Amino acid sequence: MNVTVENNRVVKIEGVPSNLATPEGPCIKGLAYVERAHSPQRIIRPMRRGPDGQFRPMAWESAIELIASRLEEARARLGPQSVLYYSGSGTKGLLNAAGMAFWRLFGGCTTTYGDLCWPAGLEATRLTLGENTHNAPWDLANAKLIVLWGKNSAETNIHQMLHVDRALEAGAKLVVIDPRRTETAERADLLLQLRPGTDGALALGVGHLLVRDGHADRAFIDTHVLGFDDYAALVAEWTPERSAEVTGLRVEQINELAMLFATMAPVTVSPGFGMQRFTNSGQAMRAMLALLAITGNVGKPGAGWSYANLQTQVFSHVKDPTDFYPPETPDGIVRVSISTAKLGRNMLAQQDPPLAFAWVERGNPIPQNPETRVVVEAFRRLEFRVVVDEFMTDTAREADVVLPAKNFFEQTDVIGAYWHPYLQIRPKIVEPPPEVKPETEIYRELGRHLGIDEEKLAAALPGPSNESIEAWLTAKLEKFGITLDQLRRGPVLSPDFREVAFDDLRFATPSGRIELRSEEARTRWGLDELPTFREAEERPKRGGRFPLHMLTPNTKNRIHSQFGNLETIRRMAPEPYVAMHPADARSRNLSEGDRARIWNERGLLTLPVRFDYGLRPGCISVTNGFWLVEGGAVNVLSMGRETDMGYGAAFHDNAVEVSRA
Ligand SMILES: Nc1nc2c(c(=O)[nH]1)N[C@H]1C(S)=C(S)[C@@H](COP(=O)(O)OP(=O)(O)OC[C@H]3O[C@@H](n4cnc5c(=O)[nH]c(N)nc54)[C@H](O)[C@@H]3O)O[C@H]1N2
Ligand SMILES: Nc1nc2c(c(=O)[nH]1)N[C@H]1C(S)=C(S)[C@@H](COP(=O)(O)OP(=O)(O)OC[C@H]3O[C@@H](n4cnc5c(=O)[nH]c(N)nc54)[C@H](O)[C@@H]3O)O[C@H]1N2
Ligand SMILES: [Mo]
């Protein structure tokens, strides 16, 4: 973004046309930073919760002293691993991720593995293609068939729609596969509203038709695909009738999708993150990927799998207990024992030592992680909690001390992305409010109070001046051959960038081929080597106690729990509601606007009903990100449960009932 600053205030935000992925500029959330940066709701000094539950300002000196003494006490009594360090997906950055360096100097800590967002899909992709990379975003314009599979790009990847539109103008067809008729679906030639959690069964049914009717690309398969014969035997059992029965689609719809795969090329499938929030979704995504592999739609312009792009994640890898801060590193001090998906339960279960202290930054786990009630309980059981944030979130409200966070205009950093291939600089352009310190400064002051060696601190974290930060970033960037000057001139393509992913048809899998059969699926995740289908663990049953499927997608006006507190956004999306098909509502004696109780054994939400004729009957939907204090935190209903691979969170394995409030 191009940002105009006047008198130390952000006054205008515009796009940067040289960024080919987002030439049209920021969405409403990006633009809302004009308000967000200077919002009167911002926390601008340390706050201490008193015995009456009210927060009052406290001086920095006392805040640091108090936190340091509580940390020292916990470390002396129970060991450093009694401290939980939790960081979420708020503002990323090379420097913003430096916190762990402090905790190592502290002597260690306990931290989380897995991720709320995308790991089942990442792992399914890695098992099949060897790595997570995709064609340049703008290459989508070359596709003749685009399948947005469980992805609502019109709201959650708005910039992608520009490239979808270009393809459609050039004659491409668009398929959307989603239980909801989303804004994205308005552009689609074919919308398949399948039963949630059954994408694997749809993909196998389509695979059946492609193989049966001779549409498999034998030449491509023979050289580049492993396990085709076994796959063919698997899909032989997935007649369109069986696939239709499981997915709740009609046989003709499955035929139609297969015909499109058979007759249109090149094909790009862009799967979403929402459909991989199930206990069977890693396997489902492998089955979906197989359709591209058997039709030779990999390694070509306009073709391929456009899930997530780790080309710019050159600085950090994806969290996983086996490759992220492995406990057997030389220091052996960081315990990676808490599943992000099961945060609350795992926090409560920790022993040797139990947890006493939590530090939360860049995340809001109380509304965003599964099973809110248990997460709240786990935080309340601790002896002391610190939250660093810009706003008084649900998680901050549970803290003993809340420290103000700088925003991204207030400290220089370098950032990557998870869709486009650019590395970018985010220069400091605004002085933070006088009592706001960036995390690096908070850590340095804490370090001094804890008696951590000055030299070690200085090596781990830059000093406060912009020069010191730039020197730190320059050193980190050196091994990638990138300079800050280059970044200052505009977005820079990642050194790993390739316009067409896998154009050399080399795959970093054990066999060097696209693996439809994966030994690692079995050895690492205990799953079938083939992408077989099994039902998600929690499945609503007609006539059962919890017959409705609860979906909690993202929405265009917020990023998860962020932005909803701003006036700009509230004008458009003021309050949470539950979307229901009128048939499901009326059979429960509910009309538009009535208040409904949405419940299961884990919790209860009470929300106004909105009719949505575009929703698959049997499904209800509440967008995630509303706050607990607004009565809209959807995760009071979800279960802390991992996906079948990758240690993701199976938010959408969620059966509920709705009744009149
Ligand atoms: N039921 C359900 N739950 C979901 C999802 C779902 O689809 N359904 N989606 C999941 C997904 S995909 C994700 S990614 C997660 C997101 O959940 P979280 O990772 O918790 O992210 P946010 O809700 O965006 O909250 C980020 C917080 O970081 C703060 N912040 C921003 N920048 C900074 C900074 O520089 N420093 C500090 N200290 N704080 C900062 C923000 O003010 C905000 O409070 O939610 C997950 N939860
Ligand atoms: N505006 C906005 N943009 C965002 C975010 C945001 O919060 N707001 N968050 C960002 C982040 S961190 C993420 S992870 C992405 C997520 O963005 P998306 O990938 O779009 O993911 P979701 O919104 O979780 O779900 C997408 C769609 O999947 C559908 N779906 C649910 N279950 C199933 C199923 O079983 N099968 C199929 N086929 N479809 C299903 C939902 O109805 C929904 O429309 O968006 C990113 N972009
Ligand atoms: Mo996410």
CSV table of C-alpha atoms and ligand atoms in Angstrom, one decimal, residues 27 29 89 116-118 148-153 155-158 177-180 182 192 194-199 271-278 418 549 551-561 615 621 624 652, ligand 2:
chain,number,residue,atom,x,y,z
A,27,CYS,CA,-9.9,-4.0,0.3
A,29,LYS,CA,-10.0,-3.7,5.8
A,89,SER,CA,-1.7,-14.9,13.1
A,116,LEU,CA,-5.5,-22.9,13.2
A,117,CYS,CA,-5.4,-22.0,9.6
A,118,TRP,CA,-4.1,-24.2,6.8
A,148,LEU,CA,-12.9,-22.6,-6.5
A,149,TRP,CA,-13.3,-25.7,-4.3
A,150,GLY,CA,-14.6,-24.7,-0.8
A,151,LYS,CA,-13.2,-21.2,-1.3
A,152,ASN,CA,-15.0,-18.0,-1.1
A,153,SER,CA,-12.5,-15.8,-3.0
A,155,GLU,CA,-14.8,-12.3,0.2
A,156,THR,CA,-11.6,-13.9,1.5
A,157,ASN,CA,-9.2,-13.5,-1.5
A,158,ILE,CA,-10.7,-10.5,-3.1
A,177,ILE,CA,-18.1,-26.1,-4.7
A,178,ASP,CA,-19.5,-24.9,-1.4
A,179,PRO,CA,-22.6,-25.7,0.7
A,180,ARG,CA,-23.3,-22.0,0.7
A,182,THR,CA,-21.6,-17.4,-1.7
A,192,LEU,CA,-22.2,-27.7,-6.3
A,194,LEU,CA,-22.5,-30.7,-1.3
A,195,ARG,CA,-23.0,-31.9,2.2
A,196,PRO,CA,-20.1,-30.5,4.3
A,197,GLY,CA,-17.1,-32.8,4.8
A,198,THR,CA,-17.8,-34.9,1.8
A,199,ASP,CA,-15.4,-33.3,-0.8
A,271,PRO,CA,-9.1,-25.0,-2.8
A,272,GLY,CA,-10.1,-23.0,0.2
A,273,PHE,CA,-9.0,-23.2,3.8
A,274,GLY,CA,-12.7,-23.7,5.0
A,275,MET,CA,-13.1,-27.1,3.5
A,276,GLN,CA,-9.9,-28.4,5.1
A,277,ARG,CA,-11.3,-27.7,8.6
A,278,PHE,CA,-12.5,-31.3,9.1
A,418,TYR,CA,0.7,-16.8,1.6
A,549,HIS,CA,-24.1,-28.7,10.4
A,551,LEU,CA,-20.2,-23.7,9.4
A,552,THR,CA,-18.1,-20.8,10.6
A,553,PRO,CA,-16.6,-19.2,7.5
A,554,ASN,CA,-14.7,-16.0,7.2
A,555,THR,CA,-16.3,-12.8,6.0
A,556,LYS,CA,-15.3,-9.9,3.9
A,557,ASN,CA,-15.4,-7.1,6.4
A,558,ARG,CA,-13.1,-8.6,9.0
A,559,ILE,CA,-10.0,-10.6,9.4
A,560,HIS,CA,-11.0,-13.1,12.0
A,561,SER,CA,-11.5,-11.2,15.2
A,615,LEU,CA,-27.7,-22.3,2.0
A,621,SER,CA,-23.6,-20.5,9.2
A,624,ASN,CA,-16.2,-16.4,12.8
A,652,HIS,CA,-16.2,-27.6,10.9
B,2,LIG,N1,-12.1,-10.8,4.3
B,2,LIG,C1,-11.3,-11.8,4.9
B,2,LIG,N2,-10.4,-12.4,4.1
B,2,LIG,C2,-9.6,-13.3,4.7
B,2,LIG,C3,-9.7,-13.7,6.0
B,2,LIG,C4,-10.7,-13.0,6.8
B,2,LIG,O1,-10.9,-13.3,8.0
B,2,LIG,N3,-11.5,-12.1,6.2
B,2,LIG,N4,-8.9,-14.6,6.6
B,2,LIG,C5,-7.7,-15.0,5.8
B,2,LIG,C6,-7.3,-16.3,6.3
B,2,LIG,S1,-6.3,-16.4,7.7
B,2,LIG,C7,-7.8,-17.5,5.8
B,2,LIG,S2,-7.4,-19.0,6.4
B,2,LIG,C8,-8.6,-17.5,4.5
B,2,LIG,C9,-9.8,-18.4,4.5
B,2,LIG,O2,-10.6,-18.1,3.4
B,2,LIG,P1,-11.3,-19.3,2.6
B,2,LIG,O3,-10.3,-20.2,2.0
B,2,LIG,O4,-12.3,-18.7,1.7
B,2,LIG,O5,-12.0,-20.1,3.9
B,2,LIG,P2,-13.3,-20.1,4.7
B,2,LIG,O6,-14.0,-18.7,4.7
B,2,LIG,O7,-13.0,-20.6,6.0
B,2,LIG,O8,-14.3,-21.1,3.9
B,2,LIG,C10,-14.5,-21.0,2.5
B,2,LIG,C11,-15.7,-21.6,2.1
B,2,LIG,O9,-15.7,-23.0,2.4
B,2,LIG,C12,-17.1,-23.4,2.6
B,2,LIG,N5,-17.1,-24.7,3.2
B,2,LIG,C13,-17.3,-25.0,4.5
B,2,LIG,N6,-17.3,-26.4,4.6
B,2,LIG,C14,-17.1,-26.9,3.4
B,2,LIG,C15,-17.0,-28.2,2.9
B,2,LIG,O10,-17.1,-29.2,3.6
B,2,LIG,N7,-16.8,-28.4,1.6
B,2,LIG,C16,-16.7,-27.3,0.7
B,2,LIG,N8,-16.5,-27.6,-0.6
B,2,LIG,N9,-16.8,-26.1,1.2
B,2,LIG,C17,-17.0,-25.9,2.5
B,2,LIG,C18,-17.7,-22.3,3.4
B,2,LIG,O11,-19.1,-22.3,3.2
B,2,LIG,C19,-17.0,-21.1,2.8
B,2,LIG,O12,-17.8,-20.3,1.9
B,2,LIG,O13,-9.0,-16.2,4.2
B,2,LIG,C20,-8.1,-15.1,4.4
B,2,LIG,N10,-8.7,-14.0,3.9
